[in-house]
Tab-separated table of C-alpha atoms in Angstrom:
chain	number	residue	atom	x	y	z
A	1	MET	CA	121.296	-111.477	-41.610
A	2	LEU	CA	119.540	-112.215	-44.903
A	3	GLY	CA	120.104	-108.895	-46.623
A	4	GLU	CA	117.169	-107.974	-48.836
A	5	TYR	CA	115.723	-111.490	-49.125
A	6	ARG	CA	112.668	-112.165	-46.949
A	7	ILE	CA	111.604	-115.676	-45.999
A	8	GLU	CA	107.834	-116.057	-46.192
A	9	GLY	CA	105.143	-118.623	-45.388
A	10	ARG	CA	102.748	-119.771	-42.729
A	11	ARG	CA	103.107	-123.524	-43.070
A	12	ALA	CA	106.311	-125.560	-42.906
A	13	ALA	CA	106.088	-126.464	-46.596
A	14	GLU	CA	105.678	-122.801	-47.564
A	15	ILE	CA	108.627	-121.695	-45.433
A	16	ALA	CA	110.832	-124.452	-46.881
A	17	ALA	CA	109.777	-123.520	-50.423
A	18	SER	CA	110.598	-119.862	-49.740
A	19	VAL	CA	114.121	-120.730	-48.573
A	20	GLU	CA	114.622	-123.081	-51.525
A	21	ASN	CA	113.497	-120.358	-53.915
A	22	GLY	CA	115.984	-117.957	-52.341
A	23	VAL	CA	118.806	-120.435	-52.835
A	24	ARG	CA	117.786	-121.185	-56.419
A	25	THR	CA	117.439	-117.527	-57.467
A	26	GLY	CA	120.522	-116.274	-55.652
A	27	GLY	CA	118.627	-114.346	-52.965
A	28	LEU	CA	120.308	-116.570	-50.386
A	29	ASP	CA	124.014	-117.211	-50.893
A	30	ALA	CA	125.850	-120.472	-50.277
A	31	GLY	CA	127.060	-120.526	-46.687
A	32	GLN	CA	124.612	-117.814	-45.580
A	33	LEU	CA	123.414	-118.052	-41.980
A	34	LEU	CA	119.642	-118.439	-41.563
A	35	PRO	CA	117.656	-116.854	-38.737
A	36	PRO	CA	117.345	-118.852	-35.496
A	37	MET	CA	114.125	-120.853	-35.500
A	38	ARG	CA	112.452	-118.891	-32.706
A	39	GLU	CA	113.405	-115.570	-34.288
A	40	LEU	CA	112.007	-116.568	-37.682
A	41	ALA	CA	108.879	-118.005	-36.060
A	42	GLN	CA	108.264	-114.703	-34.280
A	43	ASP	CA	108.843	-112.741	-37.491
A	44	LEU	CA	106.388	-114.931	-39.429
A	45	GLY	CA	103.874	-115.186	-36.618
A	46	VAL	CA	103.973	-118.982	-36.492
A	47	ASN	CA	104.852	-121.664	-33.947
A	48	ALA	CA	108.576	-122.448	-33.566
A	49	ASN	CA	107.777	-126.098	-34.303
A	50	THR	CA	106.565	-125.049	-37.759
A	51	VAL	CA	109.934	-123.451	-38.535
A	52	ALA	CA	111.717	-126.464	-37.068
A	53	ALA	CA	109.772	-128.730	-39.442
A	54	ALA	CA	110.683	-126.467	-42.389
A	55	TYR	CA	114.368	-126.529	-41.480
A	56	ARG	CA	114.238	-130.306	-41.115
A	57	THR	CA	112.770	-130.597	-44.623
A	58	LEU	CA	115.501	-128.344	-46.001
A	59	ARG	CA	118.202	-130.467	-44.342
A	60	GLU	CA	116.707	-133.633	-45.826
A	61	ARG	CA	116.717	-132.018	-49.275
A	62	GLY	CA	120.399	-131.134	-48.919
A	63	LEU	CA	119.824	-127.376	-48.963
A	64	ILE	CA	120.922	-126.386	-45.477
A	65	GLU	CA	123.078	-127.772	-42.693
A	66	THR	CA	122.761	-127.315	-38.942
A	67	ALA	CA	125.694	-127.145	-36.526
A	68	GLY	CA	124.133	-126.987	-33.050
A	69	ARG	CA	124.421	-123.607	-31.399
A	70	ARG	CA	126.148	-122.192	-34.464
A	71	GLY	CA	122.810	-122.325	-36.194
A	72	SER	CA	121.616	-123.330	-39.652
A	73	ARG	CA	123.083	-122.085	-42.889
A	74	VAL	CA	122.808	-122.700	-46.619
A	75	ARG	CA	125.159	-125.487	-47.673
A	76	PRO	CA	128.372	-124.471	-49.463
A	77	ARG	CA	127.059	-126.493	-52.442
A	78	PRO	CA	123.278	-126.622	-51.973
A	79	ALA	CA	121.532	-129.462	-53.790
A	80	VAL	CA	119.393	-127.447	-56.179
A	81	SER	CA	118.872	-128.499	-59.759
A	82	ILE	CA	120.782	-125.647	-61.366
A	83	THR	CA	124.101	-126.206	-59.593
A	84	PRO	CA	125.350	-129.761	-60.117
A	85	ARG	CA	129.114	-130.144	-60.356
A	86	GLU	CA	128.737	-131.388	-63.911
A	87	ALA	CA	127.550	-127.862	-64.776
A	88	ILE	CA	131.039	-126.533	-63.967
A	89	ARG	CA	132.267	-126.612	-67.528
A	90	ALA	CA	132.967	-124.138	-70.293
A	91	GLU	CA	131.616	-124.290	-73.828
A	92	VAL	CA	134.166	-126.027	-76.028
A	93	PRO	CA	134.869	-124.031	-79.209
A	94	ASP	CA	135.266	-125.666	-82.601
A	95	GLY	CA	138.738	-127.034	-83.170
A	96	CYS	CA	139.397	-127.554	-79.478
A	97	VAL	CA	140.157	-131.098	-78.270
A	98	ASP	CA	137.690	-131.932	-75.498
A	99	ILE	CA	139.454	-133.967	-72.806
A	100	SER	CA	137.076	-132.861	-70.055
A	101	THR	CA	134.190	-135.318	-70.320
A	102	GLY	CA	135.474	-138.509	-68.691
A	103	ASN	CA	133.907	-140.537	-71.493
A	104	PRO	CA	135.435	-143.791	-72.742
A	105	ASP	CA	137.011	-144.098	-76.176
A	106	THR	CA	134.122	-145.133	-78.439
A	107	GLY	CA	136.619	-147.054	-80.555
A	108	LEU	CA	137.153	-149.414	-77.622
A	109	LEU	CA	133.449	-150.046	-76.976
A	110	PRO	CA	131.941	-153.234	-78.397
A	111	ALA	CA	129.160	-153.149	-80.972
A	112	LEU	CA	125.854	-153.734	-79.208
A	113	HIS	CA	123.578	-154.785	-82.067
A	114	THR	CA	124.357	-158.510	-81.748
A	115	ALA	CA	123.969	-158.432	-77.963
A	116	LEU	CA	120.667	-156.572	-78.196
A	117	ALA	CA	119.446	-158.882	-80.948
A	118	SER	CA	120.252	-161.872	-78.759
A	119	ALA	CA	118.356	-160.256	-75.884
A	120	ALA	CA	115.382	-159.648	-78.181
A	121	GLU	CA	115.384	-163.308	-79.209
A	122	ASN	CA	115.368	-164.318	-75.553
A	123	ALA	CA	112.465	-161.953	-74.921
A	124	ALA	CA	110.503	-163.528	-77.773
A	125	ARG	CA	110.865	-166.910	-76.050
A	126	ARG	CA	110.166	-165.739	-72.496
A	127	SER	CA	108.888	-162.198	-72.004
A	128	ALA	CA	109.518	-160.722	-68.542
A	129	LEU	CA	106.235	-160.125	-66.741
A	130	TYR	CA	105.096	-158.549	-63.483
A	131	GLY	CA	105.978	-160.839	-60.633
A	132	ASP	CA	109.041	-162.334	-62.321
A	133	PRO	CA	112.376	-162.201	-60.448
A	134	ALA	CA	113.993	-158.765	-60.678
A	135	VAL	CA	117.392	-160.246	-61.562
A	136	SER	CA	117.935	-162.679	-64.406
A	137	GLU	CA	119.176	-165.907	-62.863
A	138	PRO	CA	121.847	-166.507	-65.553
A	139	LEU	CA	123.160	-162.959	-65.075
A	140	ALA	CA	123.230	-163.384	-61.294
A	141	ARG	CA	125.194	-166.653	-61.622
A	142	ALA	CA	127.701	-165.107	-64.040
A	143	ALA	CA	128.141	-162.007	-61.892
A	144	ARG	CA	128.580	-164.045	-58.732
A	145	ARG	CA	131.170	-166.261	-60.434
A	146	MET	CA	133.257	-163.240	-61.473
A	147	LEU	CA	132.933	-161.700	-58.020
A	148	ASP	CA	134.099	-164.960	-56.452
A	149	GLU	CA	137.126	-164.979	-58.760
A	150	ASP	CA	138.002	-161.480	-57.529
A	151	GLY	CA	137.838	-162.473	-53.869
A	152	VAL	CA	134.600	-160.637	-53.082
A	153	PRO	CA	132.802	-162.211	-50.094
A	154	GLY	CA	129.661	-164.179	-50.842
A	155	GLY	CA	126.345	-162.403	-50.959
A	156	PRO	CA	123.175	-161.967	-52.981
A	157	VAL	CA	123.149	-160.028	-56.265
A	158	ALA	CA	120.975	-157.086	-57.302
A	159	VAL	CA	120.913	-155.048	-60.509
A	160	THR	CA	120.462	-151.262	-60.607
A	161	SER	CA	120.437	-148.552	-63.270
A	162	GLY	CA	124.109	-147.689	-62.960
A	163	ALA	CA	126.562	-147.071	-60.138
A	164	LEU	CA	125.067	-143.854	-58.784
A	165	ASP	CA	121.621	-145.472	-58.538
A	166	ALA	CA	123.140	-148.326	-56.567
A	167	ILE	CA	125.092	-146.071	-54.209
A	168	GLU	CA	122.032	-143.929	-53.530
A	169	ARG	CA	119.944	-147.004	-52.687
A	170	VAL	CA	122.615	-148.463	-50.394
A	171	LEU	CA	123.050	-145.178	-48.521
A	172	ALA	CA	119.291	-144.827	-48.134
A	173	ALA	CA	119.086	-148.394	-46.820
A	174	HIS	CA	121.095	-147.506	-43.696
A	175	LEU	CA	121.561	-143.745	-43.261
A	176	ARG	CA	119.266	-140.896	-42.349
A	177	PRO	CA	119.472	-137.146	-43.038
A	178	GLY	CA	122.211	-135.566	-40.959
A	179	ASP	CA	124.457	-138.659	-40.968
A	180	ALA	CA	128.023	-138.222	-42.201
A	181	VAL	CA	129.626	-140.072	-45.118
A	182	ALA	CA	133.387	-140.329	-45.665
A	183	VAL	CA	134.159	-139.686	-49.336
A	184	GLU	CA	137.315	-139.492	-51.407
A	185	ASP	CA	138.706	-135.993	-51.956
A	186	PRO	CA	139.196	-135.365	-54.812
A	187	GLY	CA	136.484	-137.739	-55.932
A	188	TRP	CA	133.604	-138.402	-58.296
A	189	GLY	CA	131.682	-135.145	-58.717
A	190	SER	CA	128.267	-136.780	-59.118
A	191	LEU	CA	128.750	-138.619	-55.836
A	192	LEU	CA	129.825	-135.412	-54.090
A	193	ASP	CA	126.521	-133.897	-55.268
A	194	LEU	CA	124.458	-136.949	-54.359
A	195	VAL	CA	125.489	-137.170	-50.701
A	196	PRO	CA	124.219	-133.703	-49.673
A	197	ALA	CA	121.175	-134.137	-51.918
A	198	LEU	CA	120.207	-137.030	-49.625
A	199	GLY	CA	120.543	-134.728	-46.621
A	200	LEU	CA	123.830	-136.372	-45.595
A	201	ARG	CA	127.088	-134.675	-44.623
A	202	THR	CA	130.390	-135.266	-46.440
A	203	LEU	CA	133.651	-135.835	-44.582
A	204	PRO	CA	136.620	-135.677	-47.004
A	205	VAL	CA	139.273	-138.394	-47.101
A	206	THR	CA	142.512	-137.555	-48.908
A	207	VAL	CA	143.523	-139.861	-51.771
A	208	ASP	CA	146.958	-140.711	-53.154
A	209	ASP	CA	147.914	-143.022	-56.023
A	210	LEU	CA	147.187	-146.110	-53.894
A	211	GLY	CA	143.741	-145.055	-52.709
A	212	PRO	CA	142.341	-143.373	-49.581
A	213	LEU	CA	144.929	-142.627	-46.885
A	214	PRO	CA	144.276	-144.926	-43.894
A	215	GLY	CA	144.927	-142.169	-41.374
A	216	GLU	CA	142.426	-139.901	-43.101
A	217	ALA	CA	139.822	-142.657	-43.240
A	218	ALA	CA	140.344	-143.360	-39.542
A	219	ARG	CA	139.954	-139.656	-38.715
A	220	ALA	CA	136.678	-139.445	-40.668
A	221	LEU	CA	135.291	-142.490	-38.867
A	222	ARG	CA	136.343	-141.093	-35.487
A	223	GLU	CA	134.541	-137.874	-36.394
A	224	GLY	CA	131.328	-139.808	-36.828
A	225	ALA	CA	131.171	-140.950	-40.460
A	226	ARG	CA	128.666	-143.795	-40.652
A	227	ALA	CA	129.703	-144.830	-44.167
A	228	LEU	CA	132.903	-144.946	-46.213
A	229	ILE	CA	132.823	-144.920	-50.027
A	230	VAL	CA	135.957	-146.139	-51.823
A	231	THR	CA	136.774	-146.467	-55.532
A	232	ALA	CA	138.597	-149.748	-56.014
A	233	ARG	CA	140.494	-148.813	-59.198
A	234	ALA	CA	140.455	-146.234	-62.014
A	235	GLN	CA	139.477	-143.643	-59.405
A	236	ASN	CA	137.861	-140.526	-60.824
A	237	PRO	CA	139.601	-138.072	-61.149
A	238	THR	CA	143.052	-139.223	-59.951
A	239	GLY	CA	143.383	-142.701	-61.471
A	240	ALA	CA	144.202	-144.189	-58.055
A	241	ALA	CA	143.958	-147.943	-57.555
A	242	VAL	CA	143.854	-149.559	-54.115
A	243	SER	CA	146.984	-151.694	-53.668
A	244	PRO	CA	147.041	-154.933	-51.639
A	245	GLU	CA	149.003	-153.233	-48.865
A	246	ARG	CA	146.667	-150.234	-48.752
A	247	ALA	CA	143.639	-152.544	-48.743
A	248	GLY	CA	145.075	-154.370	-45.739
A	249	ARG	CA	145.584	-151.151	-43.796
A	250	LEU	CA	142.112	-149.867	-44.659
A	251	ARG	CA	140.601	-153.171	-43.529
A	252	GLU	CA	142.370	-152.658	-40.191
A	253	VAL	CA	140.772	-149.210	-39.925
A	254	LEU	CA	137.351	-150.667	-40.711
A	255	ALA	CA	137.848	-153.506	-38.238
A	256	ALA	CA	138.063	-150.863	-35.516
A	257	HIS	CA	134.708	-149.472	-36.680
A	258	PRO	CA	132.632	-152.565	-37.591
A	259	GLY	CA	129.392	-150.557	-37.640
A	260	THR	CA	130.568	-148.602	-40.690
A	261	LEU	CA	128.687	-149.059	-43.963
A	262	LEU	CA	131.330	-149.802	-46.610
A	263	ILE	CA	130.546	-149.069	-50.275
A	264	GLU	CA	133.080	-150.015	-52.961
A	265	ASP	CA	132.719	-148.608	-56.469
A	266	ASP	CA	134.323	-150.905	-59.063
A	267	HIS	CA	133.418	-148.931	-62.192
A	268	GLY	CA	136.856	-149.798	-63.620
A	269	HIS	CA	135.887	-153.439	-64.101
A	270	GLY	CA	136.455	-154.374	-67.733
A	271	ILE	CA	138.858	-151.540	-68.620
A	272	VAL	CA	141.808	-152.046	-66.237
A	273	GLU	CA	144.071	-154.975	-65.477
A	274	GLU	CA	144.886	-153.901	-61.923
A	275	PRO	CA	143.365	-156.570	-59.672
A	276	LEU	CA	140.462	-155.766	-57.385
A	277	ASN	CA	141.672	-155.532	-53.784
A	278	THR	CA	138.384	-155.497	-51.944
A	279	LEU	CA	137.980	-154.051	-48.445
A	280	ALA	CA	134.869	-156.094	-47.687
A	281	GLY	CA	134.886	-158.292	-44.597
A	282	PRO	CA	135.547	-156.247	-41.446
A	283	THR	CA	132.177	-154.453	-41.321
A	284	ASP	CA	128.700	-155.772	-40.693
A	285	HIS	CA	127.206	-153.986	-43.690
A	286	TRP	CA	128.815	-153.502	-47.078
A	287	ALA	CA	128.144	-153.333	-50.793
A	288	LEU	CA	130.286	-153.600	-53.908
A	289	VAL	CA	128.981	-151.935	-57.068
A	290	ARG	CA	130.235	-153.066	-60.472
A	291	SER	CA	128.922	-150.959	-63.358
A	292	THR	CA	129.151	-151.530	-67.108
A	293	ALA	CA	129.319	-147.922	-68.369
A	294	LYS	CA	133.066	-147.641	-68.951
A	295	ALA	CA	133.456	-151.022	-70.647
A	296	TYR	CA	130.263	-151.111	-72.739
A	297	GLY	CA	129.216	-147.447	-72.960
A	298	PRO	CA	127.370	-145.030	-70.658
A	299	ASP	CA	124.017	-145.716	-72.350
A	300	LEU	CA	124.060	-149.335	-71.157
A	301	ARG	CA	122.725	-148.321	-67.740
A	302	LEU	CA	123.378	-151.311	-65.560
A	303	ALA	CA	125.317	-152.105	-62.409
A	304	VAL	CA	125.604	-155.351	-60.490
A	305	VAL	CA	125.549	-155.000	-56.706
A	306	THR	CA	126.462	-157.503	-54.022
A	307	GLY	CA	126.728	-157.156	-50.268
A	308	ASP	CA	125.427	-158.459	-46.978
A	309	GLU	CA	121.960	-159.954	-46.801
A	310	LEU	CA	120.357	-157.060	-44.891
A	311	THR	CA	121.719	-154.351	-47.180
A	312	LEU	CA	120.752	-156.165	-50.380
A	313	GLY	CA	117.367	-157.077	-48.952
A	314	ARG	CA	116.585	-153.451	-48.178
A	315	LEU	CA	117.879	-152.314	-51.567
A	316	ARG	CA	115.778	-154.826	-53.486
A	317	GLY	CA	112.710	-154.206	-51.380
A	318	ARG	CA	112.810	-150.460	-51.960
A	319	GLN	CA	113.561	-150.973	-55.652
A	320	LEU	CA	110.399	-153.032	-56.004
A	321	LEU	CA	108.390	-150.043	-54.760
A	322	GLY	CA	109.899	-147.798	-57.456
A	323	PRO	CA	111.130	-148.963	-60.861
A	324	GLY	CA	110.709	-152.604	-59.867
A	325	TRP	CA	113.601	-153.932	-61.918
A	326	VAL	CA	116.132	-153.068	-64.581
A	327	SER	CA	115.058	-154.191	-68.047
A	328	HIS	CA	115.751	-157.877	-68.662
A	329	LEU	CA	116.650	-156.896	-72.210
A	330	LEU	CA	119.620	-154.950	-70.822
A	331	GLN	CA	120.456	-157.742	-68.400
A	332	ASP	CA	120.475	-160.301	-71.209
A	333	ALA	CA	122.567	-157.993	-73.403
A	334	VAL	CA	125.189	-157.605	-70.669
A	335	LEU	CA	125.230	-161.340	-70.073
A	336	TYR	CA	125.800	-161.907	-73.803
A	337	LEU	CA	128.700	-159.413	-73.761
A	338	TRP	CA	130.242	-161.164	-70.770
A	339	GLU	CA	129.861	-164.653	-72.175
A	340	THR	CA	131.226	-163.772	-75.615
A	341	GLY	CA	134.190	-161.792	-74.270
A	342	ALA	CA	133.071	-158.766	-76.269
A	343	VAL	CA	135.664	-156.619	-74.503
A	344	ASP	CA	139.278	-157.763	-74.566
A	345	VAL	CA	140.150	-156.353	-71.165
A	346	ALA	CA	143.888	-156.738	-71.663
A	347	SER	CA	143.948	-154.794	-74.925
A	348	VAL	CA	141.554	-152.109	-73.660
A	349	ALA	CA	143.589	-151.641	-70.487
A	350	ARG	CA	146.788	-151.544	-72.535
A	351	SER	CA	145.352	-148.903	-74.881
A	352	TYR	CA	144.284	-146.597	-72.055
A	353	GLY	CA	147.489	-147.363	-70.178
A	354	GLN	CA	149.761	-146.437	-73.063
A	355	ARG	CA	148.084	-143.066	-73.528
A	356	ARG	CA	147.851	-142.380	-69.807
A	357	ASP	CA	151.437	-143.395	-69.084
A	358	ALA	CA	152.727	-141.390	-72.047
A	359	LEU	CA	150.958	-138.289	-70.759
A	360	VAL	CA	152.093	-138.721	-67.152
A	361	ARG	CA	155.666	-139.372	-68.273
A	362	ALA	CA	155.707	-136.370	-70.619
A	363	LEU	CA	154.318	-134.106	-67.903
A	364	ARG	CA	156.863	-135.256	-65.339
A	365	GLU	CA	159.667	-134.776	-67.845
A	366	ARG	CA	158.564	-131.137	-68.031
A	367	GLY	CA	158.522	-130.778	-64.254
A	368	VAL	CA	154.718	-131.055	-63.908
A	369	GLU	CA	153.284	-133.217	-61.131
A	370	ALA	CA	150.762	-135.714	-62.519
A	371	HIS	CA	148.788	-138.681	-61.199
A	372	GLY	CA	147.253	-141.538	-63.190
A	373	ARG	CA	147.891	-145.074	-61.999
A	374	SER	CA	144.899	-146.696	-63.701
A	375	GLY	CA	141.898	-145.988	-65.893
A	376	MET	CA	141.392	-143.133	-68.339
A	377	ASN	CA	142.049	-139.975	-66.306
A	378	VAL	CA	145.108	-137.985	-65.240
A	379	TRP	CA	145.020	-135.489	-62.362
A	380	VAL	CA	147.336	-132.479	-62.451
A	381	PRO	CA	147.617	-130.214	-59.375
A	382	VAL	CA	147.621	-126.533	-60.380
A	383	PRO	CA	147.831	-123.277	-58.401
A	384	ASP	CA	144.892	-121.674	-60.243
A	385	GLU	CA	142.242	-123.845	-61.905
A	386	THR	CA	140.470	-121.041	-63.732
A	387	GLY	CA	143.640	-119.599	-65.180
A	388	ALA	CA	145.090	-122.981	-66.160
A	389	ALA	CA	141.842	-124.099	-67.822
A	390	ALA	CA	141.519	-120.799	-69.710
A	391	ARG	CA	145.095	-120.904	-71.005
A	392	LEU	CA	144.725	-124.523	-72.073
A	393	MET	CA	141.490	-123.651	-73.881
A	394	GLN	CA	143.400	-120.969	-75.769
A	395	SER	CA	145.971	-123.631	-76.687
A	396	GLY	CA	143.239	-125.898	-78.075
A	397	TRP	CA	142.601	-128.187	-75.089
A	398	ALA	CA	139.415	-128.248	-72.993
A	399	VAL	CA	140.073	-129.736	-69.530
A	400	ALA	CA	137.833	-130.370	-66.522
A	401	PRO	CA	138.394	-127.908	-63.661
A	402	GLY	CA	139.086	-129.576	-60.343
A	403	ALA	CA	136.206	-127.754	-58.645
A	404	ARG	CA	133.972	-130.485	-60.074
A	405	PHE	CA	135.783	-133.066	-57.941
A	406	ARG	CA	137.039	-131.333	-54.791
A	407	LEU	CA	135.838	-130.595	-51.286
A	408	THR	CA	138.905	-129.355	-49.379
A	409	SER	CA	141.773	-130.791	-51.437
A	410	PRO	CA	144.099	-128.424	-53.357
A	411	PRO	CA	143.230	-127.205	-56.882
A	412	GLY	CA	143.827	-129.337	-59.953
A	413	VAL	CA	142.551	-130.196	-63.418
A	414	ARG	CA	141.454	-133.553	-64.824
A	415	LEU	CA	142.629	-134.714	-68.236
A	416	THR	CA	140.783	-137.622	-69.896
A	417	VAL	CA	143.100	-139.584	-72.187
A	418	SER	CA	140.369	-141.217	-74.310
A	419	PRO	CA	140.690	-138.747	-77.236
A	420	LEU	CA	144.510	-138.851	-77.190
A	421	THR	CA	147.160	-140.787	-79.064
A	422	VAL	CA	150.604	-141.423	-77.646
A	423	GLY	CA	151.840	-138.646	-79.945
A	424	SER	CA	149.197	-136.107	-78.977
A	425	ALA	CA	149.971	-136.807	-75.311
A	426	GLN	CA	153.298	-135.081	-75.916
A	427	GLU	CA	151.540	-132.050	-77.428
A	428	LEU	CA	149.134	-131.864	-74.478
A	429	ALA	CA	151.965	-132.146	-71.958
A	430	ALA	CA	153.770	-129.234	-73.607
A	431	ALA	CA	150.589	-127.151	-73.497
A	432	VAL	CA	150.014	-127.960	-69.807
A	433	ALA	CA	153.600	-127.093	-68.917
A	434	ALA	CA	153.301	-123.785	-70.767
A	435	ALA	CA	149.985	-122.993	-69.077
A	436	LEU	CA	151.514	-123.531	-65.650
A	437	ARG	CA	154.637	-121.427	-66.190
A	438	PRO	CA	154.713	-118.103	-64.310
A	439	ALA	CA	153.075	-115.239	-66.195
A	440	ALA	CA	156.380	-113.377	-66.560
A	441	ALA	CA	157.932	-116.363	-68.333
A	442	ARG	CA	154.957	-116.743	-70.677
A	443	ARG	CA	155.191	-113.100	-71.780
A	444	TYR	CA	158.604	-113.713	-73.301
A	445	ASP	CA	157.745	-116.923	-75.181
């Protein structure tokens, strides 16, 4: 069953470490079936409960999954440190345009020195000390005002170190290892890694240009998903944005499953003009996460979170037992950027939109299917990700392979428009079209 690899150990921790080492070193392959607990216990000369405890630890770490009588097996994408989806990338040679990173255009980011200087002045007047509120009251008021303007239901405000930190804390507030989470497919690669790393199961929900398909979301909830995670706008990697009609239909789905934990990721706030069409309301527990990375730069690690009282109470309580709070210097800097209008949302959205629309239009003119309704990414379905990415690299373009973003959805590549101009979008479209032509046609170019 295990080939040449032998699981060892006498205690549960030792057995779990042996399996984890096998996964990390390649001795145990992804998807490989593990011995039944009683069989392994007999082989190791230990009690079956010891093996059961080891397997439980491995499930909680996101390394294995158990399907009843079908047994336990290594996850298709085990959560070990050497295999994050972000590692699925090729080295970009000199002279190649890197459109694989998903980073914002640095030319559209505001200068931070004035905001940080203002925060430093505030700190000189009132240094944050142990026991002070975790969230700056002025920031909380400003965030709540903007959320109210976007139709987000009332609720307390917390601050976390970015969107992924917030999502992890919200999931941990309600779910336990083995629970299922409905996620967008294709979707954010870091999130697709995080869910199994928490010992949770992913149930894919197909996405189109208007967001998650209601029928797919309903299926996932019927199959036992306890949480649904939705990207409100600028969805990564497809650029989808939830329309008012789609939001209404998804709220109907959620109304039929009021015990679902709803998490909305609004990382597009500040870079898109598409309105936020929130799904919050039909479920007892929910959270909306609004991060600053795309508008102000990834190094400004801050996200504002709101939601129901229980969810936010659990999040803040657990946060106090770890980092405690996000630096008030960062909170004050973000507040300064908000209050001074440091980002002209209309012009930033227009800049990304012009490049994105030019690329989508040029691709479609060449017969290439492309998706990019909002934000800074364009998704192109392809028959062979490896081949398409390699040919584009040879043409001078480094793209992100879709394997970083997919569970069961068809292959594709993600193109980030941040480094492009409207003119270079035409050059990229021609290169993509050439890379996707049948091999016989390319030979005679």
